[in-house]
C-alpha cells in the first residue's frame, strides 16, 4: 500500500476564479486528491466559462458550488458549511477582480463568501497579465490580503502570459500551491472529520471505501478506442469510439492506487497521464498486446483485471492493398473477413480452454477479473448472453442510441450485468463516475477472489495437518 498523503483526512476548499489559468485547477485538484485531500470546489460565475463544473464535480466527487444564492438540497447554506468544515481554502487562480473584491469584503460570489465566513487559513495564488499584477491597485489588494488578513500569497511566476506578453503573472507551479496549503494547515487538528458536517458528496459517491486506495498493488489493463483495419496505406475501416470511457476507467483506477496499462487503439480524447501506454492500431495488434500481458515472466497472471472498453472491429478487409487503390469510375467491392473475438478468446485462455471451448492448457492463476462492454442499439436483451459467451465477470451494457450515452459524450447510462445473474441499471452519470462504479465491482471481485484463495489455502493446510 502506498503512504498516506500529506493531506489525508483534510477537507480542502478549492476556489477557482475566472482567469485563463483556471484550466490548471483541474491538475491542482488531482494533486490535492493524490495527497489524500477531500476536496470541495467553489467557482465564481466567470470561472465556469473557462472550465466545466462537471469535470471538477466528477474529479472531486462533490457537486461544485458556483452560486452564492444556492442552498444545499437539505436547506443548509453551502458556503457556510464549507467555511466551517474546510481545513484550508485555496484560491487558485485568483484574478485581479477577485483580489479587489476580497480586499474589500464584497461577497458576491461563493469564493469570497467562503473566505469571509471561514476561520481556516487561506492560500491565494494570483494569475493575470503582468501589467495588471504590477498595478498599484492590485499590489495594494495583495498587501491587504497578506498583511491585514494573514492570507498566504503564492506569488505568480515570470514567463510568457496568455496576453502574449512576458512578465510576472503566471500561476505559480502547482506543487508550490499544494506545499503552501500543507504549510498553512501545519499541525492544526482536522476541523470536521465527520462527513455529515462537510458539504455533500455526489449521489452514489458516498461510500467511504471509494476514497481508499482499494486498487493499490493491483495491475489493471484497459483497452480503449476503436481499431483501424487497413484497406490500403491511406484508408481503413474504423468506428466512432473516442476512447473517453476507457480513459475514465484508467484515470479512476490510477487514482485508486492501481498500476494501469492502457492499450489504446484509434482515440481522439487526450491520453491520461500516469499510465503505461501501448498502441494497437488493428484488432490483430490489440490481440498481440493482450497476449504479451496475460502472463507474467513467472507464469502467473500478468494482470489482476482487464477492462475491455475498446470497440474492436468485427471485420477486416480480406487483403490490404500494398499501394493506394486508385479511384476509377467503377465502384469498389471489399471482401471482409471476421476478426476473432479478443475478449472471448481471453476468457477461454484464462479458464484453460482451447479455441473450441474444450480443455486445453492450464488455467491462469490467480484468475484475472474480466470486464466487457456491450454497445447495443435498441435494447439490452443480448447482454446476458454476451456475458456468458465471453466468460466475463461483469458486462457493462449501454444503448448507444440513447441521448447522452455512447460515443463522443461525457456521460453514459449503463447497466451492469454480473456473472451471478444480477444486474444494476445506473442513471445517466459522468463517465468518470461510471468508471468508479465499475471499479467498485472490480475491487470487490478481486477481494473475494483473494479471500477464496486464502480460505482454500487454509483448508488445504488444515487437511494436511489433520
Ligand atoms: N470485443 C472483442 N473482440 C471483438 C469484438 C468485441 O474483444 N472482435 C469485445 C469488446 O471490447 C467489448 C465486448 O467484446 O468488451 C463486446 O463488444 P460488442 O461489440 O458489443 O459485441 P460483439 O461481441 O462484437 O457482438 P455484436 O457486434 O454482435 O453486438
CSV table of C-alpha atoms and ligand atoms in Angstrom, one decimal:
chain,number,residue,atom,x,y,z
A,1,UNK,CA,0.0,0.0,0.0
A,2,UNK,CA,1.2,3.5,-0.7
A,3,UNK,CA,2.0,6.1,2.1
A,4,UNK,CA,-1.0,8.2,3.2
A,5,UNK,CA,-0.8,11.6,1.6
A,6,UNK,CA,0.2,14.8,3.4
A,7,UNK,CA,-3.5,16.0,3.3
A,8,UNK,CA,-5.1,12.7,4.3
A,9,UNK,CA,-8.4,13.4,6.1
A,10,UNK,CA,-8.3,17.1,5.3
A,11,UNK,CA,-11.1,19.0,3.6
A,12,UNK,CA,-9.7,21.4,1.1
A,13,UNK,CA,-11.9,24.1,-0.4
A,14,UNK,CA,-10.6,24.9,-3.8
A,15,UNK,CA,-11.8,28.3,-5.1
A,16,UNK,CA,-11.4,28.9,-8.8
A,17,UNK,CA,-11.9,32.4,-10.3
A,18,UNK,CA,-12.2,33.5,-13.9
A,19,UNK,CA,-8.6,33.5,-15.2
A,20,UNK,CA,-7.4,31.7,-18.3
A,21,UNK,CA,-5.3,29.7,-15.9
A,22,UNK,CA,-8.5,28.2,-14.5
A,23,UNK,CA,-7.8,25.1,-16.6
A,24,UNK,CA,-4.8,24.4,-14.4
A,25,UNK,CA,-7.1,24.0,-11.4
A,26,UNK,CA,-8.1,20.5,-12.8
A,27,UNK,CA,-4.5,19.4,-12.3
A,28,UNK,CA,-4.3,21.2,-9.0
A,29,UNK,CA,-7.4,19.2,-7.9
A,30,UNK,CA,-5.7,15.9,-8.9
A,31,UNK,CA,-2.6,16.8,-6.9
A,32,UNK,CA,-4.7,17.6,-3.9
A,33,UNK,CA,-6.5,14.3,-4.2
A,34,UNK,CA,-3.2,12.5,-4.7
A,35,UNK,CA,-2.2,13.9,-1.3
A,36,UNK,CA,-5.3,12.3,0.2
A,37,UNK,CA,-7.4,15.5,0.4
A,38,UNK,CA,-11.1,15.6,0.3
A,39,UNK,CA,-11.8,18.5,-2.0
A,40,UNK,CA,-14.8,20.7,-2.5
A,41,UNK,CA,-14.7,23.1,-5.5
A,42,UNK,CA,-16.1,26.6,-5.4
A,43,UNK,CA,-16.2,28.7,-8.6
A,44,UNK,CA,-17.1,32.2,-9.5
A,45,UNK,CA,-19.5,32.5,-12.4
A,46,UNK,CA,-16.8,33.6,-14.8
A,47,UNK,CA,-14.6,30.6,-13.8
A,48,UNK,CA,-17.4,28.3,-15.0
A,49,UNK,CA,-16.8,29.7,-18.5
A,50,UNK,CA,-13.2,28.6,-18.5
A,51,UNK,CA,-13.6,25.0,-17.1
A,52,UNK,CA,-16.6,22.8,-16.9
A,53,UNK,CA,-18.0,22.3,-13.4
A,54,UNK,CA,-18.9,18.7,-14.5
A,55,UNK,CA,-15.2,17.9,-14.8
A,56,UNK,CA,-14.5,19.2,-11.4
A,57,UNK,CA,-17.5,17.6,-9.8
A,58,UNK,CA,-16.5,14.2,-11.2
A,59,UNK,CA,-12.9,14.5,-10.1
A,60,UNK,CA,-13.8,15.9,-6.6
A,61,UNK,CA,-16.8,13.6,-6.3
A,62,UNK,CA,-18.8,16.5,-4.9
A,63,UNK,CA,-21.2,19.0,-6.5
A,64,UNK,CA,-19.4,22.2,-7.4
A,65,UNK,CA,-20.7,25.3,-5.6
A,66,UNK,CA,-20.8,28.1,-8.1
A,67,UNK,CA,-23.9,30.1,-7.0
A,68,UNK,CA,-23.7,32.1,-3.7
A,69,UNK,CA,-27.5,32.1,-3.5
A,70,UNK,CA,-27.9,28.3,-3.9
A,71,UNK,CA,-28.9,26.2,-0.9
A,72,UNK,CA,-27.8,22.6,-0.4
A,73,UNK,CA,-30.6,20.0,-1.0
A,74,UNK,CA,-31.2,19.8,2.8
A,75,UNK,CA,-31.5,23.6,3.1
A,76,UNK,CA,-28.1,24.3,4.5
A,77,UNK,CA,-26.1,27.2,3.1
A,78,UNK,CA,-23.3,25.7,1.1
A,79,UNK,CA,-20.6,28.2,1.5
A,80,UNK,CA,-21.2,28.4,5.3
A,81,UNK,CA,-20.9,24.7,5.6
A,82,UNK,CA,-17.7,24.7,3.6
A,83,UNK,CA,-16.3,27.7,5.5
A,84,UNK,CA,-16.9,25.9,8.8
A,85,UNK,CA,-15.5,22.5,7.7
A,86,UNK,CA,-12.6,23.3,5.4
A,87,UNK,CA,-9.1,22.8,6.8
A,88,UNK,CA,-7.7,25.3,4.3
A,89,UNK,CA,-9.2,27.4,1.5
A,90,UNK,CA,-7.1,27.7,-1.7
A,91,UNK,CA,-7.9,30.3,-4.2
A,92,UNK,CA,-6.2,29.4,-7.5
A,93,UNK,CA,-6.1,31.1,-9.8
A,94,UNK,CA,-7.1,34.4,-8.2
A,95,UNK,CA,-7.9,37.2,-10.6
A,96,UNK,CA,-7.3,41.0,-10.1
A,97,UNK,CA,-11.0,41.4,-9.8
A,98,UNK,CA,-11.3,38.8,-7.1
A,99,UNK,CA,-8.4,40.2,-5.1
A,100,UNK,CA,-10.2,43.6,-5.2
A,101,UNK,CA,-13.5,42.1,-4.1
A,102,UNK,CA,-11.8,40.1,-1.3
A,103,UNK,CA,-9.8,43.0,-0.1
A,104,UNK,CA,-13.0,45.0,0.3
A,105,UNK,CA,-15.2,42.2,1.6
A,106,UNK,CA,-17.6,42.2,-1.4
A,107,UNK,CA,-19.1,38.7,-1.1
A,108,UNK,CA,-20.9,38.5,-4.4
A,109,UNK,CA,-19.5,35.0,-5.2
A,110,UNK,CA,-19.0,31.8,-3.3
A,111,UNK,CA,-15.3,32.0,-3.2
A,112,UNK,CA,-15.3,35.5,-1.5
A,113,UNK,CA,-18.2,34.5,0.8
A,114,UNK,CA,-16.4,31.3,1.9
A,115,UNK,CA,-13.2,33.2,2.7
A,116,UNK,CA,-15.2,35.8,4.7
A,117,UNK,CA,-17.0,33.1,6.7
A,118,UNK,CA,-14.1,30.9,7.5
A,119,UNK,CA,-11.5,30.8,10.3
A,120,UNK,CA,-9.4,28.3,8.2
A,121,UNK,CA,-6.1,29.5,6.7
A,122,UNK,CA,-6.4,30.9,3.2
A,123,UNK,CA,-3.9,30.4,0.4
A,124,UNK,CA,-4.1,32.7,-2.6
A,125,UNK,CA,-2.3,32.1,-5.9
A,126,UNK,CA,-2.9,35.1,-8.3
A,127,UNK,CA,-2.7,34.8,-12.1
A,128,UNK,CA,-3.1,37.6,-14.6
A,129,UNK,CA,-1.4,39.8,-17.1
A,130,UNK,CA,1.9,41.2,-15.8
A,131,UNK,CA,0.9,44.9,-16.0
A,132,UNK,CA,-2.3,44.1,-14.1
A,133,UNK,CA,-0.4,42.3,-11.4
A,134,UNK,CA,2.1,45.2,-11.2
A,135,UNK,CA,-0.6,47.9,-10.9
A,136,UNK,CA,-0.7,49.7,-7.6
A,137,UNK,CA,-4.4,48.8,-7.1
A,138,UNK,CA,-3.6,45.0,-7.4
A,139,UNK,CA,-0.5,45.3,-5.2
A,140,UNK,CA,-2.5,47.2,-2.6
A,141,UNK,CA,-5.1,44.5,-2.6
A,142,UNK,CA,-2.5,41.8,-2.3
A,143,UNK,CA,-1.0,43.6,0.7
A,144,UNK,CA,-4.4,43.8,2.4
A,145,UNK,CA,-4.9,40.1,2.0
A,146,UNK,CA,-1.4,39.2,3.2
A,147,UNK,CA,-0.8,41.8,5.9
A,148,UNK,CA,-4.3,42.5,7.2
A,149,UNK,CA,-6.0,39.2,6.7
A,150,UNK,CA,-2.9,36.9,7.2
A,151,UNK,CA,-3.6,35.1,3.9
A,152,UNK,CA,-0.6,33.3,2.3
A,153,UNK,CA,0.1,34.6,-1.1
A,154,UNK,CA,1.8,32.2,-3.5
A,155,UNK,CA,3.4,34.8,-5.8
A,156,UNK,CA,2.9,34.3,-9.6
A,157,UNK,CA,5.9,33.4,-11.6
A,158,UNK,CA,7.7,35.1,-14.6
A,159,UNK,CA,7.1,33.7,-18.0
A,160,UNK,CA,5.0,34.2,-21.2
A,161,UNK,CA,1.4,35.1,-20.5
A,162,UNK,CA,-1.9,34.5,-22.3
A,163,UNK,CA,-1.8,38.1,-23.4
A,164,UNK,CA,1.3,37.5,-25.4
A,165,UNK,CA,3.4,39.5,-23.1
A,166,UNK,CA,6.2,38.2,-21.0
A,167,UNK,CA,6.1,39.2,-17.3
A,168,UNK,CA,5.2,38.2,-13.8
A,169,UNK,CA,1.7,36.9,-13.7
A,170,UNK,CA,1.8,33.1,-14.5
A,171,UNK,CA,0.1,31.0,-11.9
A,172,UNK,CA,2.7,29.5,-9.6
A,173,UNK,CA,3.8,25.9,-10.1
A,174,UNK,CA,1.0,23.7,-8.7
A,175,UNK,CA,3.4,21.9,-6.3
A,176,UNK,CA,4.2,25.3,-4.7
A,177,UNK,CA,0.5,25.9,-4.1
A,178,UNK,CA,0.0,22.4,-2.6
A,179,UNK,CA,3.0,22.9,-0.4
A,180,UNK,CA,1.8,26.3,0.8
A,181,UNK,CA,-1.6,24.8,1.8
A,182,UNK,CA,0.1,22.0,3.7
A,183,UNK,CA,2.3,24.5,5.4
A,184,UNK,CA,-0.6,26.8,6.2
A,185,UNK,CA,-2.5,23.9,7.9
A,186,UNK,CA,0.6,22.9,9.9
A,187,UNK,CA,-0.3,20.8,13.0
A,188,UNK,CA,-3.9,22.0,13.4
A,189,UNK,CA,-6.3,19.3,14.1
A,190,UNK,CA,-8.8,18.2,11.4
A,191,UNK,CA,-11.7,20.6,11.8
A,192,UNK,CA,-14.7,18.4,10.9
A,193,UNK,CA,-13.8,14.8,10.5
A,194,UNK,CA,-17.4,13.7,10.4
A,195,UNK,CA,-18.6,13.6,6.7
A,196,UNK,CA,-22.1,14.7,7.9
A,197,UNK,CA,-20.5,18.1,8.9
A,198,UNK,CA,-18.9,18.5,5.4
A,199,UNK,CA,-20.6,19.6,2.1
A,200,UNK,CA,-22.5,16.7,0.5
A,201,UNK,CA,-20.9,14.2,-1.9
A,202,UNK,CA,-22.3,13.3,-5.4
A,203,UNK,CA,-25.1,10.9,-5.3
A,204,UNK,CA,-23.8,7.3,-5.4
A,205,UNK,CA,-20.4,8.5,-4.3
A,206,UNK,CA,-20.8,8.4,-0.5
A,207,UNK,CA,-19.3,5.0,0.1
A,208,UNK,CA,-16.3,5.5,2.3
A,209,UNK,CA,-14.5,2.7,0.6
A,210,UNK,CA,-14.4,4.9,-2.5
A,211,UNK,CA,-11.8,7.1,-1.0
A,212,UNK,CA,-9.5,4.3,-0.1
A,213,UNK,CA,-6.6,3.1,-2.3
A,214,UNK,CA,-8.6,0.0,-2.8
A,215,UNK,CA,-6.8,-0.9,-6.0
A,216,UNK,CA,-3.3,-0.3,-4.6
A,217,UNK,CA,-1.0,-3.2,-5.6
A,218,UNK,CA,-3.3,-4.2,-8.5
A,219,UNK,CA,-2.3,-4.2,-12.1
A,220,UNK,CA,-5.2,-3.2,-14.4
A,221,UNK,CA,-5.2,-3.5,-18.2
A,222,UNK,CA,-7.6,-1.2,-20.0
A,223,UNK,CA,-8.3,-1.3,-23.8
A,224,UNK,CA,-9.7,1.9,-25.2
A,225,UNK,CA,-10.8,3.4,-28.6
A,226,UNK,CA,-11.5,1.8,-31.9
A,227,UNK,CA,-9.4,-0.2,-34.2
A,228,UNK,CA,-8.4,0.8,-37.8
A,229,UNK,CA,-8.4,-2.1,-40.2
A,230,UNK,CA,-6.4,-1.1,-43.3
A,231,UNK,CA,-7.9,-1.2,-46.8
A,232,UNK,CA,-4.7,0.3,-48.3
A,233,UNK,CA,-1.9,2.5,-46.9
A,234,UNK,CA,-4.3,5.5,-46.6
A,235,UNK,CA,-7.8,4.1,-46.0
A,236,UNK,CA,-9.2,2.0,-43.2
A,237,UNK,CA,-12.4,0.6,-41.7
A,238,UNK,CA,-12.9,2.2,-38.3
A,239,UNK,CA,-15.6,3.3,-35.9
A,240,UNK,CA,-16.7,6.2,-33.8
A,241,UNK,CA,-15.1,5.3,-30.5
A,242,UNK,CA,-13.1,8.2,-28.9
A,243,UNK,CA,-11.5,6.3,-26.0
A,244,UNK,CA,-13.2,8.5,-23.4
A,245,UNK,CA,-14.9,5.8,-21.4
A,246,UNK,CA,-11.6,3.7,-21.3
A,247,UNK,CA,-9.6,6.8,-20.3
A,248,UNK,CA,-12.1,7.5,-17.5
A,249,UNK,CA,-11.5,3.9,-16.3
A,250,UNK,CA,-7.7,4.4,-16.5
A,251,UNK,CA,-7.9,7.6,-14.5
A,252,UNK,CA,-10.2,6.2,-11.9
A,253,UNK,CA,-8.0,3.1,-11.5
A,254,UNK,CA,-4.9,5.2,-11.3
A,255,UNK,CA,-6.5,7.5,-8.6
A,256,UNK,CA,-7.4,4.4,-6.6
A,257,UNK,CA,-3.8,3.2,-6.5
A,258,UNK,CA,-3.7,0.7,-9.4
A,259,UNK,CA,-0.8,0.3,-11.8
A,260,UNK,CA,-2.5,0.8,-15.2
A,261,UNK,CA,-1.5,-0.4,-18.6
A,262,UNK,CA,-3.6,1.2,-21.4
A,263,UNK,CA,-3.8,-0.4,-24.8
A,264,UNK,CA,-5.0,2.4,-27.0
A,265,UNK,CA,-6.5,1.9,-30.5
A,266,UNK,CA,-7.7,4.8,-32.5
A,267,UNK,CA,-8.6,7.5,-30.0
A,268,UNK,CA,-9.4,11.2,-30.1
A,269,UNK,CA,-9.6,12.1,-26.4
A,270,UNK,CA,-6.4,13.1,-24.6
A,271,UNK,CA,-4.3,10.1,-23.3
A,272,UNK,CA,-4.4,10.1,-19.5
A,273,UNK,CA,-1.3,10.7,-17.5
A,274,UNK,CA,0.3,8.2,-15.1
A,275,UNK,CA,-0.5,5.1,-17.1
A,276,UNK,CA,1.7,2.8,-19.3
A,277,UNK,CA,0.7,3.2,-22.9
A,278,UNK,CA,0.8,0.5,-25.6
A,279,UNK,CA,-0.5,1.4,-29.0
A,280,UNK,CA,-2.6,-1.0,-31.1
A,281,UNK,CA,-3.9,0.0,-34.4
A,282,UNK,CA,-5.7,-3.1,-35.6
A,283,UNK,CA,-7.6,-5.9,-33.8
A,284,UNK,CA,-4.6,-8.1,-34.5
A,285,UNK,CA,-2.3,-5.6,-32.8
A,286,UNK,CA,-4.6,-5.4,-29.8
A,287,UNK,CA,-4.7,-9.2,-29.7
A,288,UNK,CA,-0.9,-9.3,-29.7
A,289,UNK,CA,-0.7,-6.7,-27.0
A,290,UNK,CA,-3.1,-8.6,-24.8
A,291,UNK,CA,-1.2,-11.8,-25.4
A,292,UNK,CA,2.1,-10.1,-24.3
A,293,UNK,CA,0.5,-9.1,-21.0
A,294,UNK,CA,-1.6,-12.1,-20.0
A,295,UNK,CA,1.2,-14.0,-18.3
A,296,UNK,CA,4.0,-12.6,-16.1
A,297,UNK,CA,7.5,-14.0,-16.7
A,298,UNK,CA,6.9,-16.2,-13.6
A,299,UNK,CA,4.0,-17.9,-15.4
A,300,UNK,CA,1.4,-16.3,-13.0
A,301,UNK,CA,-1.3,-14.0,-14.2
A,302,UNK,CA,0.2,-10.8,-15.7
A,303,UNK,CA,-2.6,-8.6,-14.6
A,304,UNK,CA,-5.4,-8.6,-12.0
A,305,UNK,CA,-8.2,-7.3,-14.2
A,306,UNK,CA,-8.9,-6.4,-17.8
A,307,UNK,CA,-11.4,-3.8,-18.6
A,308,UNK,CA,-12.2,-4.1,-22.3
A,309,UNK,CA,-13.8,-0.9,-23.4
A,310,UNK,CA,-12.3,-0.9,-26.9
A,311,UNK,CA,-14.6,-1.0,-29.9
A,312,UNK,CA,-12.8,-3.8,-31.7
A,313,UNK,CA,-13.7,-4.0,-35.4
A,314,UNK,CA,-15.5,-7.3,-36.0
A,315,UNK,CA,-14.4,-7.3,-39.7
A,316,UNK,CA,-11.2,-6.5,-41.6
A,317,UNK,CA,-10.5,-6.3,-45.3
A,318,UNK,CA,-9.5,-9.8,-46.6
A,319,UNK,CA,-6.5,-8.2,-48.2
A,320,UNK,CA,-4.7,-4.9,-47.6
A,321,UNK,CA,-3.7,-3.4,-50.9
A,322,UNK,CA,0.1,-2.5,-50.6
A,323,UNK,CA,-0.5,0.7,-52.6
A,324,UNK,CA,-3.3,3.3,-52.6
A,325,UNK,CA,-6.2,1.9,-54.6
A,326,UNK,CA,-6.8,4.4,-57.4
A,327,UNK,CA,-10.3,5.9,-58.0
A,328,UNK,CA,-12.0,4.5,-61.0
A,329,UNK,CA,-15.4,5.2,-62.4
A,330,UNK,CA,-16.5,1.8,-61.2
A,331,UNK,CA,-17.2,1.2,-57.6
A,332,UNK,CA,-15.1,-1.0,-55.3
A,333,UNK,CA,-16.2,-4.2,-53.6
A,334,UNK,CA,-14.4,-5.1,-50.4
A,335,UNK,CA,-14.3,-8.6,-49.1
A,336,UNK,CA,-14.3,-8.6,-45.4
A,337,UNK,CA,-13.1,-11.4,-43.0
A,338,UNK,CA,-14.2,-11.8,-39.4
A,339,UNK,CA,-11.8,-10.7,-36.7
A,340,UNK,CA,-11.5,-13.0,-33.7
A,341,UNK,CA,-13.5,-12.0,-30.6
A,342,UNK,CA,-10.5,-10.9,-28.5
A,343,UNK,CA,-12.3,-10.9,-25.2
A,344,UNK,CA,-14.0,-14.3,-25.7
A,345,UNK,CA,-10.5,-15.7,-26.7
A,346,UNK,CA,-9.0,-14.3,-23.5
A,347,UNK,CA,-11.9,-15.6,-21.4
A,348,UNK,CA,-11.2,-19.1,-22.7
A,349,UNK,CA,-7.5,-18.8,-22.2
A,350,UNK,CA,-7.9,-17.6,-18.6
A,351,UNK,CA,-10.1,-20.7,-17.9
A,352,UNK,CA,-7.7,-23.1,-19.6
A,353,UNK,CA,-9.9,-23.8,-22.7
A,354,UNK,CA,-8.9,-24.0,-26.3
A,355,UNK,CA,-10.5,-22.2,-29.3
A,356,UNK,CA,-13.3,-24.8,-29.4
A,357,UNK,CA,-14.1,-24.4,-25.6
A,358,UNK,CA,-12.5,-27.8,-24.8
A,359,UNK,CA,-9.9,-28.1,-22.0
A,360,UNK,CA,-6.6,-27.2,-23.5
A,361,UNK,CA,-3.8,-25.8,-21.3
A,362,UNK,CA,-3.5,-24.6,-17.7
A,363,UNK,CA,-5.9,-22.0,-16.3
A,364,UNK,CA,-4.3,-18.7,-15.4
A,365,UNK,CA,-3.8,-18.2,-11.7
A,366,UNK,CA,-4.8,-16.1,-9.9
A,367,UNK,CA,-7.7,-15.7,-12.3
A,368,UNK,CA,-7.9,-12.1,-13.6
A,369,UNK,CA,-11.3,-10.4,-13.4
A,370,UNK,CA,-12.6,-9.7,-16.9
A,371,UNK,CA,-14.9,-6.8,-17.7
A,372,UNK,CA,-16.5,-6.5,-21.1
A,373,UNK,CA,-18.6,-3.7,-22.6
A,374,UNK,CA,-21.5,-4.1,-24.9
A,375,UNK,CA,-22.6,-1.4,-27.2
A,376,UNK,CA,-26.1,-2.1,-28.2
A,377,UNK,CA,-28.7,-0.3,-30.3
A,378,UNK,CA,-32.3,-0.7,-29.3
A,379,UNK,CA,-32.3,-2.6,-26.0
A,380,UNK,CA,-30.0,-4.7,-23.8
A,381,UNK,CA,-31.6,-8.1,-24.3
A,382,UNK,CA,-28.5,-9.7,-25.7
A,383,UNK,CA,-26.2,-8.6,-22.8
A,384,UNK,CA,-26.6,-11.6,-20.5
A,385,UNK,CA,-25.8,-14.0,-23.4
A,386,UNK,CA,-22.7,-11.9,-24.3
A,387,UNK,CA,-21.6,-12.1,-20.7
A,388,UNK,CA,-21.7,-15.9,-20.8
A,389,UNK,CA,-20.3,-16.2,-24.3
A,390,UNK,CA,-17.2,-14.1,-23.4
A,391,UNK,CA,-16.8,-15.7,-19.9
A,392,UNK,CA,-16.5,-12.3,-18.3
A,393,UNK,CA,-17.3,-11.4,-14.7
A,394,UNK,CA,-19.0,-8.2,-15.5
A,395,UNK,CA,-20.6,-6.8,-18.7
A,396,UNK,CA,-21.2,-3.1,-18.9
A,397,UNK,CA,-24.0,-2.6,-21.4
A,398,UNK,CA,-25.2,0.6,-22.9
A,399,UNK,CA,-27.7,1.6,-25.5
A,400,UNK,CA,-25.6,3.8,-27.8
A,401,UNK,CA,-28.7,5.0,-29.5
A,402,UNK,CA,-29.9,6.8,-26.3
A,403,UNK,CA,-29.2,10.5,-25.9
A,404,UNK,CA,-26.3,11.3,-23.6
A,405,UNK,CA,-24.9,7.7,-23.9
A,406,UNK,CA,-22.2,6.2,-26.0
A,407,UNK,CA,-19.7,7.7,-28.4
A,408,UNK,CA,-18.4,11.3,-28.1
A,409,UNK,CA,-20.5,12.1,-24.9
A,410,UNK,CA,-19.1,12.9,-21.5
A,411,UNK,CA,-21.9,10.9,-19.8
A,412,UNK,CA,-23.1,7.4,-20.1
A,413,UNK,CA,-26.1,5.4,-18.9
A,414,UNK,CA,-25.1,1.8,-18.4
A,415,UNK,CA,-26.5,-1.4,-16.9
A,416,UNK,CA,-24.0,-3.7,-15.1
A,417,UNK,CA,-24.6,-7.4,-15.7
A,418,UNK,CA,-22.8,-9.7,-13.2
A,419,UNK,CA,-21.8,-13.4,-13.7
A,420,UNK,CA,-24.2,-14.4,-10.8
A,421,UNK,CA,-27.1,-13.3,-12.9
A,422,UNK,CA,-27.7,-9.9,-11.1
A,423,UNK,CA,-28.0,-6.6,-12.9
A,424,UNK,CA,-27.9,-3.0,-11.9
A,425,UNK,CA,-29.2,-0.1,-14.0
A,426,UNK,CA,-27.3,3.1,-13.3
A,427,UNK,CA,-28.7,6.5,-14.0
A,428,UNK,CA,-27.1,8.9,-16.6
A,429,UNK,CA,-23.8,9.7,-15.0
A,430,UNK,CA,-20.4,11.4,-16.0
A,431,UNK,CA,-18.2,8.7,-17.5
A,432,UNK,CA,-15.7,9.2,-14.6
A,433,UNK,CA,-18.5,8.3,-12.1
A,434,UNK,CA,-19.5,5.3,-14.2
A,435,UNK,CA,-15.8,4.2,-14.2
A,436,UNK,CA,-15.7,4.4,-10.4
A,437,UNK,CA,-18.9,2.3,-10.2
A,438,UNK,CA,-17.3,-0.4,-12.4
A,439,UNK,CA,-14.1,-0.3,-10.4
A,440,UNK,CA,-16.1,-0.7,-7.1
A,441,UNK,CA,-17.2,-4.1,-8.6
A,442,UNK,CA,-13.7,-5.0,-9.8
A,443,UNK,CA,-12.2,-4.2,-6.4
A,444,UNK,CA,-14.9,-6.3,-4.6
A,445,UNK,CA,-14.4,-9.2,-7.1
A,446,UNK,CA,-10.6,-9.1,-6.6
A,447,UNK,CA,-11.0,-9.1,-2.8
A,448,UNK,CA,-13.4,-12.0,-3.0
A,449,UNK,CA,-11.0,-13.9,-5.2
A,450,UNK,CA,-8.1,-13.4,-2.8
A,451,UNK,CA,-10.3,-14.3,0.2
A,452,UNK,CA,-11.4,-17.5,-1.5
A,453,UNK,CA,-7.7,-18.3,-2.3
A,454,UNK,CA,-6.8,-17.8,1.4
A,455,UNK,CA,-9.6,-20.0,2.6
A,456,UNK,CA,-8.7,-22.6,0.0
A,457,UNK,CA,-5.0,-22.5,1.2
A,458,UNK,CA,-6.0,-22.6,4.8
A,459,UNK,CA,-8.4,-25.6,4.5
A,460,UNK,CA,-5.7,-27.4,2.3
A,461,UNK,CA,-3.2,-26.7,5.0
A,462,UNK,CA,-5.7,-27.9,7.7
A,463,UNK,CA,-6.3,-31.0,5.7
A,464,UNK,CA,-2.6,-31.9,5.7
A,465,UNK,CA,-2.3,-31.3,9.4
A,466,UNK,CA,-5.3,-33.5,10.4
B,1,LIG,N1,-14.8,-7.4,-28.4
B,1,LIG,C1,-13.6,-8.1,-28.6
B,1,LIG,N2,-13.3,-8.5,-29.9
B,1,LIG,C2,-14.1,-8.3,-30.9
B,1,LIG,C3,-15.3,-7.6,-30.7
B,1,LIG,C4,-15.6,-7.1,-29.4
B,1,LIG,O1,-12.9,-8.3,-27.7
B,1,LIG,N3,-13.8,-8.7,-32.2
B,1,LIG,C5,-15.1,-7.0,-27.0
B,1,LIG,C6,-15.3,-5.5,-26.9
B,1,LIG,O2,-14.2,-4.9,-26.4
B,1,LIG,C7,-16.4,-5.5,-25.7
B,1,LIG,C8,-17.2,-6.7,-25.9
B,1,LIG,O3,-16.3,-7.6,-26.7
B,1,LIG,O4,-15.8,-5.5,-24.5
B,1,LIG,C9,-18.5,-6.6,-26.6
B,1,LIG,O5,-18.4,-5.9,-27.8
B,1,LIG,P1,-19.7,-5.8,-28.8
B,1,LIG,O6,-19.2,-5.1,-30.0
B,1,LIG,O7,-20.8,-5.2,-28.0
B,1,LIG,O8,-20.1,-7.2,-29.0
B,1,LIG,P2,-19.8,-8.3,-30.2
B,1,LIG,O9,-19.3,-9.5,-29.5
B,1,LIG,O10,-18.9,-7.7,-31.2
B,1,LIG,O11,-21.3,-8.5,-30.7
B,1,LIG,P3,-22.2,-7.7,-31.7
B,1,LIG,O12,-21.2,-7.0,-32.7
B,1,LIG,O13,-22.9,-8.8,-32.4
B,1,LIG,O14,-23.0,-6.8,-31.0
